Coordinates of C-alpha atoms in Angstrom, one line a residue:
X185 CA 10.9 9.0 -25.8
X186 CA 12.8 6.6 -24.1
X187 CA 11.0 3.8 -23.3
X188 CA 7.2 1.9 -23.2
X189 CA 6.5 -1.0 -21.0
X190 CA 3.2 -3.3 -20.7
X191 CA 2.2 -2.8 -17.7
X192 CA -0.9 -5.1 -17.8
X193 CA -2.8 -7.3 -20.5
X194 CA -6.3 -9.0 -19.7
X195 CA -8.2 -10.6 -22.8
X196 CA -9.9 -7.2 -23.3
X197 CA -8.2 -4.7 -22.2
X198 CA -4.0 -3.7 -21.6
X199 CA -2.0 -1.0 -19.4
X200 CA 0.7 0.7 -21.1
X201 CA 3.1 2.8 -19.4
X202 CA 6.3 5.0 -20.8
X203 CA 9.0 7.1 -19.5
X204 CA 8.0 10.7 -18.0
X205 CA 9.0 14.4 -19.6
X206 CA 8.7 17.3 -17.5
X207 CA 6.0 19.6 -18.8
X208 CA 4.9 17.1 -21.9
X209 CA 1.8 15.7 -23.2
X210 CA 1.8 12.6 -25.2
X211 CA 0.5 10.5 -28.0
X212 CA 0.0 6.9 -27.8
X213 CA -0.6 4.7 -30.7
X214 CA -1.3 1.3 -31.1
X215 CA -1.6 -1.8 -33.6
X216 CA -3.3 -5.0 -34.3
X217 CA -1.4 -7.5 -35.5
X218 CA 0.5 -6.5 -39.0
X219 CA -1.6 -3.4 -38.7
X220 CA -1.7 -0.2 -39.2
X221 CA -0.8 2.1 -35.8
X222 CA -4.0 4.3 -34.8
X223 CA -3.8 7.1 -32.7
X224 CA -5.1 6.1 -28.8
X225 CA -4.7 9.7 -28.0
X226 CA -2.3 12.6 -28.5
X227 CA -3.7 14.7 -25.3
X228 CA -2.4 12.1 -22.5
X229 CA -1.2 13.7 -19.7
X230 CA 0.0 11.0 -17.5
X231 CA 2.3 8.4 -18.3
X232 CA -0.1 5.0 -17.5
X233 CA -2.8 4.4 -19.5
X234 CA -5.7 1.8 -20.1
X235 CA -6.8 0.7 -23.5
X236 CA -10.0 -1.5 -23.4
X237 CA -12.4 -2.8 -26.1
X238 CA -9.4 -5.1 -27.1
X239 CA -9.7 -8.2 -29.1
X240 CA -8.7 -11.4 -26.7
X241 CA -5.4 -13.2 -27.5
X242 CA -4.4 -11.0 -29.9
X243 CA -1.1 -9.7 -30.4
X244 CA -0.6 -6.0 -30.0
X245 CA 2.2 -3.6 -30.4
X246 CA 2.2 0.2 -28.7
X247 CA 4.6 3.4 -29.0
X248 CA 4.3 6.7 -27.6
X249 CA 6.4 10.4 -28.4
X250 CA 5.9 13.8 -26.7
X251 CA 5.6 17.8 -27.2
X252 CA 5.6 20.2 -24.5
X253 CA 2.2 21.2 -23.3
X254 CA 2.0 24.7 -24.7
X255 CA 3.0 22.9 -28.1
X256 CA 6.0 25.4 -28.3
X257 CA 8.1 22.1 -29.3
X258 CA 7.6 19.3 -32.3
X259 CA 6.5 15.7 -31.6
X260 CA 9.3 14.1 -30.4
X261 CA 10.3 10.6 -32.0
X262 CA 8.7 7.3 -31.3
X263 CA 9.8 5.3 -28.4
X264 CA 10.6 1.7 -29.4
X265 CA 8.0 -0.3 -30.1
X266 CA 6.8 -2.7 -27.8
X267 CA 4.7 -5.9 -28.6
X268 CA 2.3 -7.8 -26.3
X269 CA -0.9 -10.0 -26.5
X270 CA -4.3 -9.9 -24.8
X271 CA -5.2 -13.5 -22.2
X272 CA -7.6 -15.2 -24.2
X273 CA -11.2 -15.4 -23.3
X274 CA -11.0 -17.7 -19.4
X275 CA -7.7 -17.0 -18.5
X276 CA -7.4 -17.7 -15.2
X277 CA -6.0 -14.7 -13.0
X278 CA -5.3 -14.3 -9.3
X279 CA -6.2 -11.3 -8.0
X280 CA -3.9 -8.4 -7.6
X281 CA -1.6 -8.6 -4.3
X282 CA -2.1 -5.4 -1.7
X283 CA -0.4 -3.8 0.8
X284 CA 0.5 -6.4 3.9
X285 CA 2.5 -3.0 5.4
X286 CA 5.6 -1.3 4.8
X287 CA 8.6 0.6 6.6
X288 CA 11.3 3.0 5.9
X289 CA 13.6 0.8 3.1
X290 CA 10.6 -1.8 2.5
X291 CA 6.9 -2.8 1.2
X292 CA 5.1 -6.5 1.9
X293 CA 2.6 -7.0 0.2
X294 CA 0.3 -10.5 0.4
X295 CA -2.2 -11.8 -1.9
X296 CA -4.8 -14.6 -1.5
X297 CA -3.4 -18.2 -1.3
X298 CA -4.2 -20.4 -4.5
X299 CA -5.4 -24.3 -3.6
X300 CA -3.0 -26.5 -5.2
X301 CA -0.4 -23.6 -5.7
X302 CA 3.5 -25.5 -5.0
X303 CA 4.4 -21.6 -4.7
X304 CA 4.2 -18.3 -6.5
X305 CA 6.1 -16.7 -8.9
X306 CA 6.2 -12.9 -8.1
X307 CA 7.7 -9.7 -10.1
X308 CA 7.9 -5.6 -9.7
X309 CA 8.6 -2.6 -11.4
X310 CA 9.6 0.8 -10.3
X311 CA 7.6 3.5 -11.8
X312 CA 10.2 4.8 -13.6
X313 CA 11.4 1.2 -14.5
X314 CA 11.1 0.2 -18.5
X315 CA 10.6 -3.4 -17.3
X316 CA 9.1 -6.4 -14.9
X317 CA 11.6 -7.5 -12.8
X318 CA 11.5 -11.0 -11.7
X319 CA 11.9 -12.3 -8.2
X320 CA 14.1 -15.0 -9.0
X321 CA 13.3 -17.4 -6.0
X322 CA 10.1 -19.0 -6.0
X323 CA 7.7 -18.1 -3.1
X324 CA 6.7 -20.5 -0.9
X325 CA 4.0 -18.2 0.8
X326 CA 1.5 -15.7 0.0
X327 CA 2.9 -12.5 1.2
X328 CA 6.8 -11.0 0.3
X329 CA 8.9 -8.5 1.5
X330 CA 10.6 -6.4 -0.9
X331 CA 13.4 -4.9 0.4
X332 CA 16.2 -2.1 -0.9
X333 CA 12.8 0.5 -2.1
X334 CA 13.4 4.3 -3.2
X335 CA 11.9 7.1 -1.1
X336 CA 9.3 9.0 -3.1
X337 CA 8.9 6.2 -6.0
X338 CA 5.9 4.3 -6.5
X339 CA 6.3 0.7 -7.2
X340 CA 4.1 -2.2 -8.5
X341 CA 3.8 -5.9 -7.9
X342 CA 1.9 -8.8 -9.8
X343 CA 2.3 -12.5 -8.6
X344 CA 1.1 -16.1 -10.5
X345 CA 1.3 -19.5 -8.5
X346 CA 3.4 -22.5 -9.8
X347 CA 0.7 -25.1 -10.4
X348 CA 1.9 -28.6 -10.5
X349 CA 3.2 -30.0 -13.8
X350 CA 0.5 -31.1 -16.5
X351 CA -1.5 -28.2 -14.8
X352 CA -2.7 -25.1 -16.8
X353 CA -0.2 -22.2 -15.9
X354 CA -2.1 -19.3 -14.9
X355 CA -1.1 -15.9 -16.1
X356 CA 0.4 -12.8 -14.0
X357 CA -2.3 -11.2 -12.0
X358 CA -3.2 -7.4 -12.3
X359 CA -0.5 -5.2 -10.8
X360 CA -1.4 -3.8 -7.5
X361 CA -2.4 -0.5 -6.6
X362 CA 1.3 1.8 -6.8
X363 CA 2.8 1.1 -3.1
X364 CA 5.5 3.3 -1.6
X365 CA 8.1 2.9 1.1
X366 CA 6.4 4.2 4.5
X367 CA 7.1 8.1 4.8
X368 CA 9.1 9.5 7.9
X369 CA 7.7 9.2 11.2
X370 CA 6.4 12.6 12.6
X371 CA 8.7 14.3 15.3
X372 CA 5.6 14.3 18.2
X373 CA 5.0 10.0 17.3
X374 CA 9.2 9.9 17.1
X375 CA 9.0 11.1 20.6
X376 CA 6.0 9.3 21.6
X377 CA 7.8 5.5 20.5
X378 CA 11.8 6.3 21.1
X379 CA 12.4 6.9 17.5
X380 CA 11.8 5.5 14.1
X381 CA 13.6 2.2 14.9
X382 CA 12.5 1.4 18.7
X383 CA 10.6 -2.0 18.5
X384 CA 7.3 -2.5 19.1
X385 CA 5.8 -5.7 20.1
X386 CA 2.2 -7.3 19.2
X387 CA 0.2 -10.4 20.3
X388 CA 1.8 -12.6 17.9
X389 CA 4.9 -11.8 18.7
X390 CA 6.3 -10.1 16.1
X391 CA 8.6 -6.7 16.5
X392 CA 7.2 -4.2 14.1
X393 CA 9.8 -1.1 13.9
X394 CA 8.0 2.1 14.9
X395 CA 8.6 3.5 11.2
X396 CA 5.9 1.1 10.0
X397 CA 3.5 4.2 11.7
X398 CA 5.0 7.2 9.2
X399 CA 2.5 8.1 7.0
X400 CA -0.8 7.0 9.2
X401 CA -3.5 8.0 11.3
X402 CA -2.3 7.1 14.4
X403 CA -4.9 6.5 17.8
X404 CA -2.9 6.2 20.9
X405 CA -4.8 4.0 23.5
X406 CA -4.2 4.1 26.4
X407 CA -5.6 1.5 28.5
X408 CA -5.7 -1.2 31.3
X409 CA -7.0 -5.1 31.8
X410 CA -8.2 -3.7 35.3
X411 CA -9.8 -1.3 34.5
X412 CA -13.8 -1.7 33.7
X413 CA -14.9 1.0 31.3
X414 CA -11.6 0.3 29.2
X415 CA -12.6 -3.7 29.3
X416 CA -16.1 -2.3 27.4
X417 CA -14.0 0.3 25.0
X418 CA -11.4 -2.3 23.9
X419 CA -14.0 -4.4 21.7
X420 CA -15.5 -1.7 20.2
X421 CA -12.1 -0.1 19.3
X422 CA -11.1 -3.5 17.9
X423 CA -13.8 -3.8 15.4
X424 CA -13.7 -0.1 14.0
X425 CA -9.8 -1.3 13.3
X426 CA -10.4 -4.6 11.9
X427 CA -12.9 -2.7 9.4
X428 CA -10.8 0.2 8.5
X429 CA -7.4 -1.8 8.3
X430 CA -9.7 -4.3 5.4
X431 CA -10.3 -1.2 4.1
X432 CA -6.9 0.1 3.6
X433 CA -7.2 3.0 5.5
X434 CA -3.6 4.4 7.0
X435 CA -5.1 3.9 10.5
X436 CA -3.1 2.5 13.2
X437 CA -3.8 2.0 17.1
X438 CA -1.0 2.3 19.3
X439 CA -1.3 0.8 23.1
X440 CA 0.2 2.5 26.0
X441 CA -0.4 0.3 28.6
X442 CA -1.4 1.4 32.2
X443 CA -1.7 -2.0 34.1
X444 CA 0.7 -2.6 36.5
X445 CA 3.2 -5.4 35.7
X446 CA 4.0 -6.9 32.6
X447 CA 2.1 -10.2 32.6
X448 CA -1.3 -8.6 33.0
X449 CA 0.3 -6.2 29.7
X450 CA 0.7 -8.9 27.4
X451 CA -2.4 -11.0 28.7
X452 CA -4.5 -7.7 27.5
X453 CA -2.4 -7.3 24.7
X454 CA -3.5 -10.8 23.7
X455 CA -6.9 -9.6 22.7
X456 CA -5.6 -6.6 20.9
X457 CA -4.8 -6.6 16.8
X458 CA -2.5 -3.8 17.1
X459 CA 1.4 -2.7 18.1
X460 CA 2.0 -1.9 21.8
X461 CA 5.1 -0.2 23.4
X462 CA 7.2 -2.2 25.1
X463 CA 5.7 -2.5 29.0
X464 CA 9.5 -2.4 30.1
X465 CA 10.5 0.8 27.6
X466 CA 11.3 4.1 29.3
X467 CA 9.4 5.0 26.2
X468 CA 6.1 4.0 27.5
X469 CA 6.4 6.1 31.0
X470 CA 7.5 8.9 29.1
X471 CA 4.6 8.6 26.0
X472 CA 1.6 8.6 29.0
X473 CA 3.1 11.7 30.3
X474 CA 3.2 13.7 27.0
X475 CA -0.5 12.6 26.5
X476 CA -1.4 13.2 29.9
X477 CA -3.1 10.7 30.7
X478 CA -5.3 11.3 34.2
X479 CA -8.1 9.1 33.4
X480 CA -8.5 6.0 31.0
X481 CA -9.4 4.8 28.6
X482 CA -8.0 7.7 26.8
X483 CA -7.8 7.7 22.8
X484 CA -5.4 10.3 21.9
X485 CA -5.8 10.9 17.6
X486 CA -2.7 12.2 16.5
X487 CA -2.6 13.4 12.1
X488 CA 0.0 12.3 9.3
X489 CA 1.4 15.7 10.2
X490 CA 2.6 14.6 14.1
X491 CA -0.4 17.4 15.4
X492 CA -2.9 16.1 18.0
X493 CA -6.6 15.8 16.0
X494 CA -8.8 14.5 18.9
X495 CA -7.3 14.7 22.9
X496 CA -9.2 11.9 23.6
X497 CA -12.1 10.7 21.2
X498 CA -13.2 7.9 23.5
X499 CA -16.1 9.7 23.1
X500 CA -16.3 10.2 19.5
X501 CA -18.6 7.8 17.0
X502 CA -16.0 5.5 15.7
X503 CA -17.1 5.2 12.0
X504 CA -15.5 5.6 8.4
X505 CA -16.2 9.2 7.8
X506 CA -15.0 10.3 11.0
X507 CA -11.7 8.8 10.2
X508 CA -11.9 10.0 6.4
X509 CA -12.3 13.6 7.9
X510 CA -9.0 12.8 10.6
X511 CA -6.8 11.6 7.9
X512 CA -7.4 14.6 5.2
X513 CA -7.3 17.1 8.6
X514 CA -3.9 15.2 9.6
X515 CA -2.9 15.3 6.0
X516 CA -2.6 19.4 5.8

């Protein structure tokens, strides 16, 4: 075994993660103290685990080794030890940070601002890392973009704030959930925006890449401040994405606007959450013809996969389960 890594300690409980090997199972033992090591569990399949019923503030050391599945190989050797300790009892923790969004190279991920915080301290490790990488500047905000990400390797973050000095420091938070780069953009979206890097624009301003959509649900709205029935869809349509997107559901809403000159765009883009096409991108004339749109509203519901789910769901009860059942239809 190469390698073992801490990937998480509370005062009861710790995360230890090691090195994979194709086909194996392992066994993972772990001390107290000057111990003895006792066996965690030789049938592990996966490569993180989580050991509770742990003494707090204690210190702890772990090693793992490996055999093929079918046991037609020995136990490998131990990996080298490695030693930690459990927070004691009141540690304070922030919460773990989640997933702010993420393109083709990048993730930012953002996490819950601390009162008196002077900034945060912030690290990652790769899944296939052996170690916590530290960012080496100190944050002055709650949200970070990491930059420079693998495709197809997961990758964890865990942040602390500075406190000021003669302040308790507070420990690492919980790593977040594993976050990935954003997977490609399907060919029929591709189309649909100008390609993975044509800009988008949103009410605040900002100029999202269209990439940040790979890997999503995506509704295509389109829509006009003119017209009536769309002014009464738009609310509703804002809520069921305000809910999901807290949720963490890969949802996004894409507008295609239909009014008739760019002011009246961004004044209705004002009271909309989500990325627009450009009102002056040929992409925009082009995307309401290859949804042909006749009437709006229209709510095209296009998969993961690039295939049209719903030709215009307008119609269709806007609720949690009907977008679990679009994501794991656009998923196939």
């Amino acid at each position: 075994m190469a390698w073992v890594v801490c990937h998480d300690a509370g005062s009861e409980d710790a995360t230890v993660a090691w090195s994979a090997v194709a086909g194996a199972k392992y066994n993972l033992e772990l001390k107290e103290g000057d111990g003895d090591f006792a066996s965690v569990s030789d049938k592990l399949l996966g490569t993180l685990v989580r050991k509770k019923n742990l003494k707090p503030a204690t210190p702890y050391t772990a090693r793992v080794r490996s055999r093929l599945q079918d046991e037609s190989s020995d136990w490998s050797n131990w990996s080298p030890e490695v030693n930690f300790s459990t927070l004691p009892n009141g540690q304070t923790r922030m919460d773990a940070p989640k997933l702010l969004t993420h393109d083709r190279e990048s993730v930012t991920i953002s996490w819950t601002p601390v009162v008196g915080a002077t900034g945060y301290a912030c690290a990652w490790r790769g899944e296939a890392d052996s170690a916590w990488t530290d960012v080496k500047a100190t944050l002055a905000g709650p949200a970070m973009r990491k930059k420079n990400l693998a495709p197809g390797t997961s990758y964890y973050f865990r942040v602390r704030p500075c406190l000021p000095e003669g302040a308790a420091e507070d420990a690492f938070s919980p790593p977040s959930a594993p976050l990935t780069i954003a997977p490609p953009l399907s060919s029929y979206m591709a189309g649909i925006v100008g390609g993975e890097g044509a800009s988008l624009v949103t009410a605040s301003g900002e100029t999202p890449t269209a990439a940040a959509l790979g890997g999503k649900v995506i509704a295509i709205y389109a829509s006009a401040s003119w017209c009536g029935p769309c002014k009464q869809f738009t609310p509703r349509l804002v809520q069921f994405y305000n809910e999901m997107k807290a949720a963490g559901k890969p949802f996004e809403v894409l507008f295609l606007s239909c009014d008739r000159d760019d002011r009246a765009f961004k004044g209705y883009l004002a009271h909309m959450p989500w990325p627009a096409v450009p009102f002056d991108s040929d992409s925009r004339e082009k995307a309401l013809g290859t949804i042909k749109v006749e009437g709006i509203p229209r709510l095209q519901i296009v998969g993961q996969n690039g295939k049209v789910l719903v030709d215009n769901a307008v119609q269709t009860p806007l609720t949690p389960h009907t977008l679990d059942q679009w994501i794991a239809a656009g998923s196939v």
